[in-house]
């Protein structure tokens, strides 16, 4: 039995296969619509979510399976003091696979240790978010045609943004990928990424607190929200939240074929006016997220085509 706790749990070859399956699903959705008939997915979300939870549920429904779950800790026995381990052991009696989001880093890993069914980490605190990364990789592959030879600028809350951590881990496995890390000083990427990945793998990367001068070098600009829920005090959040706002003026610095990505939800960091720019890809990301999750569910359930 396989779980997906971190993006590194999948090899580059496996990621390539998932992308291929997702592309086939986009082209031939009808072929897959009964492939998981009789199977059940539980979404256990101890933290708010719109896209991740609903795309998991839509993915399982589009595979012909069923879904159940909860969308807040308050509506589950967690509110009575039940441990994550006990919750997962219980839900594993009812379903074939579980997607779990939790505010505590490591909670899905802990859950996987005593689970009878595959666990998918749908985001654990400020740590990682492997299925968003699969979504991002599918988007990059479809929009840029490749996953290697790219310069990716990541902007915003690189400290608490779990999607950034998983995406850097994944992109670091492809040839000649360069990173531009744009953030305020206080929100720079954590050391386990800086030392454990960027330095260790001797990648080409720069850190800056300024956007305009580097935008012209990026093939991809990955914007992120300042993660209010991870701050210790509101004043720091308010001071930092609007440091980087991508508007139509800044878009003039980007190359004609730079793609703009964002895991969403956005708050202020991308002006809605940018949405109509053909380089804006964040709503395509939303669409692709369902298909890559369909491919992942099939893989972890060992359902073949
Ligand atoms: C992200 C998350 O939950 O980490 N959203 C998502 O899953 N698409 C990004 C965020 O909340 O800012």
XYZ file of N, CA and C in Angstrom, residues 127-224:
294
model
N 3.909 23.102 5.939
C 4.923 22.176 5.477
C 4.816 21.845 3.995
N 3.892 20.953 3.627
C 3.873 20.562 2.215
C 2.470 20.303 1.679
N 2.383 20.235 0.370
C 1.083 20.114 -0.302
C 1.310 19.423 -1.652
N 1.611 18.108 -1.584
C 2.032 17.421 -2.802
C 1.011 17.391 -3.937
N -0.289 17.365 -3.633
C -1.235 17.288 -4.766
C -1.395 18.641 -5.465
N -1.131 19.737 -4.732
C -1.085 21.028 -5.433
C 0.111 21.034 -6.378
N 1.200 20.437 -5.923
C 2.390 20.384 -6.778
C 2.130 19.546 -8.026
N 1.434 18.436 -7.888
C 1.092 17.642 -9.084
C 0.258 18.492 -10.051
N -0.670 19.248 -9.487
C -1.482 20.177 -10.287
C -0.592 21.185 -11.003
N 0.360 21.735 -10.257
C 1.262 22.748 -10.825
C 2.129 22.145 -11.929
N 2.605 20.922 -11.717
C 3.468 20.286 -12.725
C 2.680 19.995 -14.005
N 1.443 19.522 -13.838
C 0.607 19.285 -15.022
C 0.383 20.601 -15.768
N 0.123 21.671 -15.016
C -0.101 22.988 -15.635
C 1.145 23.437 -16.399
N 2.305 23.310 -15.755
C 3.548 23.750 -16.400
C 3.801 22.933 -17.671
N 3.610 21.623 -17.554
C 3.849 20.743 -18.710
C 2.921 21.112 -19.866
N 1.651 21.355 -19.549
C 0.697 21.683 -20.618
C 0.934 23.076 -21.201
N 1.280 24.015 -20.341
C 1.398 25.397 -20.804
C 2.772 25.722 -21.376
N 3.826 25.097 -20.847
C 5.188 25.392 -21.326
C 5.751 24.252 -22.180
N 5.106 23.085 -22.130
C 5.549 21.965 -22.950
C 6.713 21.179 -22.369
N 7.189 21.575 -21.184
C 8.348 20.886 -20.589
C 8.406 21.165 -19.095
N 9.209 20.343 -18.404
C 9.432 20.575 -16.970
C 10.906 20.872 -16.695
N 11.719 20.835 -17.731
C 13.143 21.155 -17.545
C 13.463 22.469 -18.274
N 14.698 22.950 -18.093
C 15.126 24.195 -18.759
C 14.146 25.344 -18.539
N 13.835 25.591 -17.280
C 12.880 26.651 -16.948
C 13.435 27.514 -15.818
N 13.065 28.793 -15.851
C 13.351 29.664 -14.701
C 12.017 29.984 -14.048
N 11.920 29.626 -12.774
C 10.664 29.845 -12.067
C 10.874 30.862 -10.944
N 10.054 31.915 -10.969
C 10.089 32.904 -9.889
C 8.929 32.602 -8.954
N 9.238 32.466 -7.661
C 8.186 32.219 -6.672
C 8.113 33.459 -5.780
N 6.898 33.990 -5.615
C 6.775 35.299 -4.976
C 5.736 35.294 -3.868
N 6.072 35.915 -2.747
C 5.094 36.099 -1.667
C 5.576 35.497 -0.369
N 4.739 34.640 0.201
C 5.036 34.045 1.507
C 5.756 32.707 1.307
N 7.057 32.785 1.164
C 7.821 31.564 0.883
C 8.130 30.798 2.171
N 7.949 31.452 3.291
C 8.183 30.802 4.579
C 7.057 29.819 4.925
N 5.819 30.321 4.900
C 4.693 29.482 5.326
C 3.942 28.846 4.153
N 4.267 29.237 2.936
C 3.525 28.724 1.771
C 3.921 27.290 1.450
N 3.084 26.360 1.870
C 3.441 24.938 1.692
C 3.503 24.537 0.228
N 2.718 25.214 -0.615
C 2.747 24.840 -2.041
C 4.123 25.143 -2.643
N 4.745 26.213 -2.141
C 6.077 26.613 -2.616
C 7.114 25.546 -2.247
N 7.019 25.051 -1.013
C 8.007 24.069 -0.545
C 7.952 22.800 -1.403
N 6.745 22.323 -1.637
C 6.611 21.089 -2.428
C 6.993 21.324 -3.883
N 6.675 22.508 -4.403
C 6.990 22.774 -5.814
C 8.509 22.878 -6.021
N 9.206 23.520 -5.082
C 10.674 23.594 -5.215
C 11.257 22.179 -5.152
N 10.757 21.384 -4.210
C 11.261 20.002 -4.095
C 11.071 19.252 -5.413
N 9.920 19.422 -6.029
C 9.650 18.701 -7.277
C 10.484 19.241 -8.432
N 10.482 20.553 -8.599
C 11.181 21.151 -9.757
C 12.690 20.934 -9.683
N 13.191 20.740 -8.459
C 14.641 20.534 -8.298
C 15.082 19.192 -8.898
N 14.132 18.354 -9.257
C 14.473 17.032 -9.813
C 14.602 17.065 -11.332
N 14.290 18.199 -11.953
C 14.379 18.290 -13.414
C 15.631 19.079 -13.806
N 16.138 18.787 -15.005
C 17.380 19.400 -15.497
C 17.260 20.905 -15.683
N 18.298 21.598 -15.258
C 18.452 23.024 -15.564
C 17.232 23.881 -15.210
N 16.738 23.706 -14.001
C 15.664 24.577 -13.510
C 16.297 25.592 -12.566
N 15.998 26.879 -12.808
C 16.562 27.944 -11.967
C 15.442 28.589 -11.154
N 15.784 29.018 -9.943
C 14.773 29.564 -9.036
C 15.074 31.017 -8.689
N 14.041 31.859 -8.757
C 14.138 33.239 -8.274
C 13.131 33.350 -7.129
N 13.626 33.643 -5.939
C 12.758 33.630 -4.759
C 12.508 35.070 -4.303
N 11.279 35.522 -4.496
C 10.936 36.923 -4.214
C 10.056 36.977 -2.963
N 10.577 37.589 -1.902
C 9.767 37.680 -0.678
C 10.309 38.782 0.213
N 9.495 39.248 1.166
C 10.069 40.130 2.181
C 11.073 39.313 3.001
N 12.022 39.991 3.569
C 13.058 39.359 4.406
C 12.462 38.342 5.403
N 11.382 38.750 6.078
C 10.790 37.893 7.125
C 10.120 36.637 6.592
N 9.828 36.614 5.302
C 9.061 35.473 4.765
C 9.871 34.653 3.775
N 11.176 34.625 3.993
C 12.040 33.835 3.104
C 11.857 32.338 3.322
N 12.272 31.546 2.335
C 12.073 30.101 2.432
C 12.793 29.504 3.649
N 12.183 28.500 4.258
C 12.794 27.888 5.447
C 14.103 27.170 5.108
N 14.914 26.978 6.122
C 16.239 26.373 5.938
C 16.182 24.956 5.383
N 15.132 24.225 5.707
C 15.140 22.834 5.217
C 15.026 22.787 3.698
N 14.500 23.868 3.103
C 14.467 23.953 1.640
C 15.784 24.585 1.153
N 16.173 25.662 1.800
C 17.397 26.377 1.393
C 18.628 25.471 1.461
N 18.809 24.870 2.628
C 20.005 24.044 2.817
C 19.772 22.639 2.252
N 18.606 22.087 2.602
C 18.341 20.684 2.270
C 18.118 20.419 0.797
N 17.699 21.427 0.043
C 17.453 21.200 -1.389
C 18.321 22.119 -2.256
N 18.133 23.432 -2.111
C 18.799 24.358 -3.049
C 20.317 24.285 -2.943
N 20.822 24.317 -1.709
C 22.288 24.256 -1.548
C 22.812 22.843 -1.784
N 22.133 21.879 -1.204
C 22.597 20.500 -1.305
C 22.699 20.032 -2.762
N 21.697 20.408 -3.557
C 21.698 19.967 -4.960
C 22.460 20.937 -5.857
N 23.069 21.958 -5.242
C 23.851 22.978 -5.981
C 23.046 23.567 -7.142
N 21.825 23.983 -6.831
C 20.961 24.545 -7.872
C 21.292 26.013 -8.077
N 20.819 26.546 -9.208
C 21.024 27.962 -9.462
C 19.814 28.713 -8.902
N 20.039 29.580 -7.923
C 18.907 30.294 -7.321
C 19.357 31.629 -6.762
N 18.415 32.588 -6.742
C 18.695 33.893 -6.123
C 17.515 34.261 -5.229
N 17.809 35.092 -4.229
C 16.759 35.617 -3.351
C 16.720 37.125 -3.520
N 15.519 37.672 -3.557
C 15.393 39.126 -3.691
C 14.125 39.593 -2.989
N 14.089 40.907 -2.670
C 12.846 41.430 -2.084
C 12.187 42.407 -3.058
N 12.505 42.220 -4.327
C 12.019 43.174 -5.319
C 11.651 42.419 -6.600
N 10.534 42.816 -7.193
C 9.936 42.033 -8.278
C 10.331 42.503 -9.690
N 10.249 43.811 -9.903
C 10.354 44.346 -11.271
C 11.609 43.887 -12.007
N 12.762 43.949 -11.332
C 14.018 43.705 -12.047
C 14.223 42.237 -12.421
N 13.503 41.325 -11.773
C 13.706 39.904 -12.073
C 12.602 39.303 -12.951
N 11.484 40.020 -13.063
C 10.340 39.458 -13.795
C 10.676 39.053 -15.229
N 11.505 39.820 -15.877
C 11.853 39.561 -17.276
C 12.662 38.293 -17.482
N 13.157 37.715 -16.376
C 13.965 36.495 -16.511
C 13.137 35.228 -16.328
N 11.909 35.384 -15.851
C 11.133 34.201 -15.457
C 10.291 33.627 -16.601
N 10.292 32.280 -16.703
C 9.353 31.603 -17.614
C 8.017 31.390 -16.906
N 8.106 31.293 -15.572
C 6.912 31.074 -14.753
C 6.989 32.042 -13.578
N 5.883 32.723 -13.298
C 5.805 33.512 -12.064
C 4.736 32.856 -11.200
N 5.156 32.330 -10.046
C 4.245 31.609 -9.149
C 3.954 32.511 -7.955
N 2.777 33.122 -7.946
C 2.401 34.053 -6.868
C 1.775 33.274 -5.708
N 1.944 33.783 -4.498
C 1.302 33.132 -3.350
C 0.707 34.170 -2.400
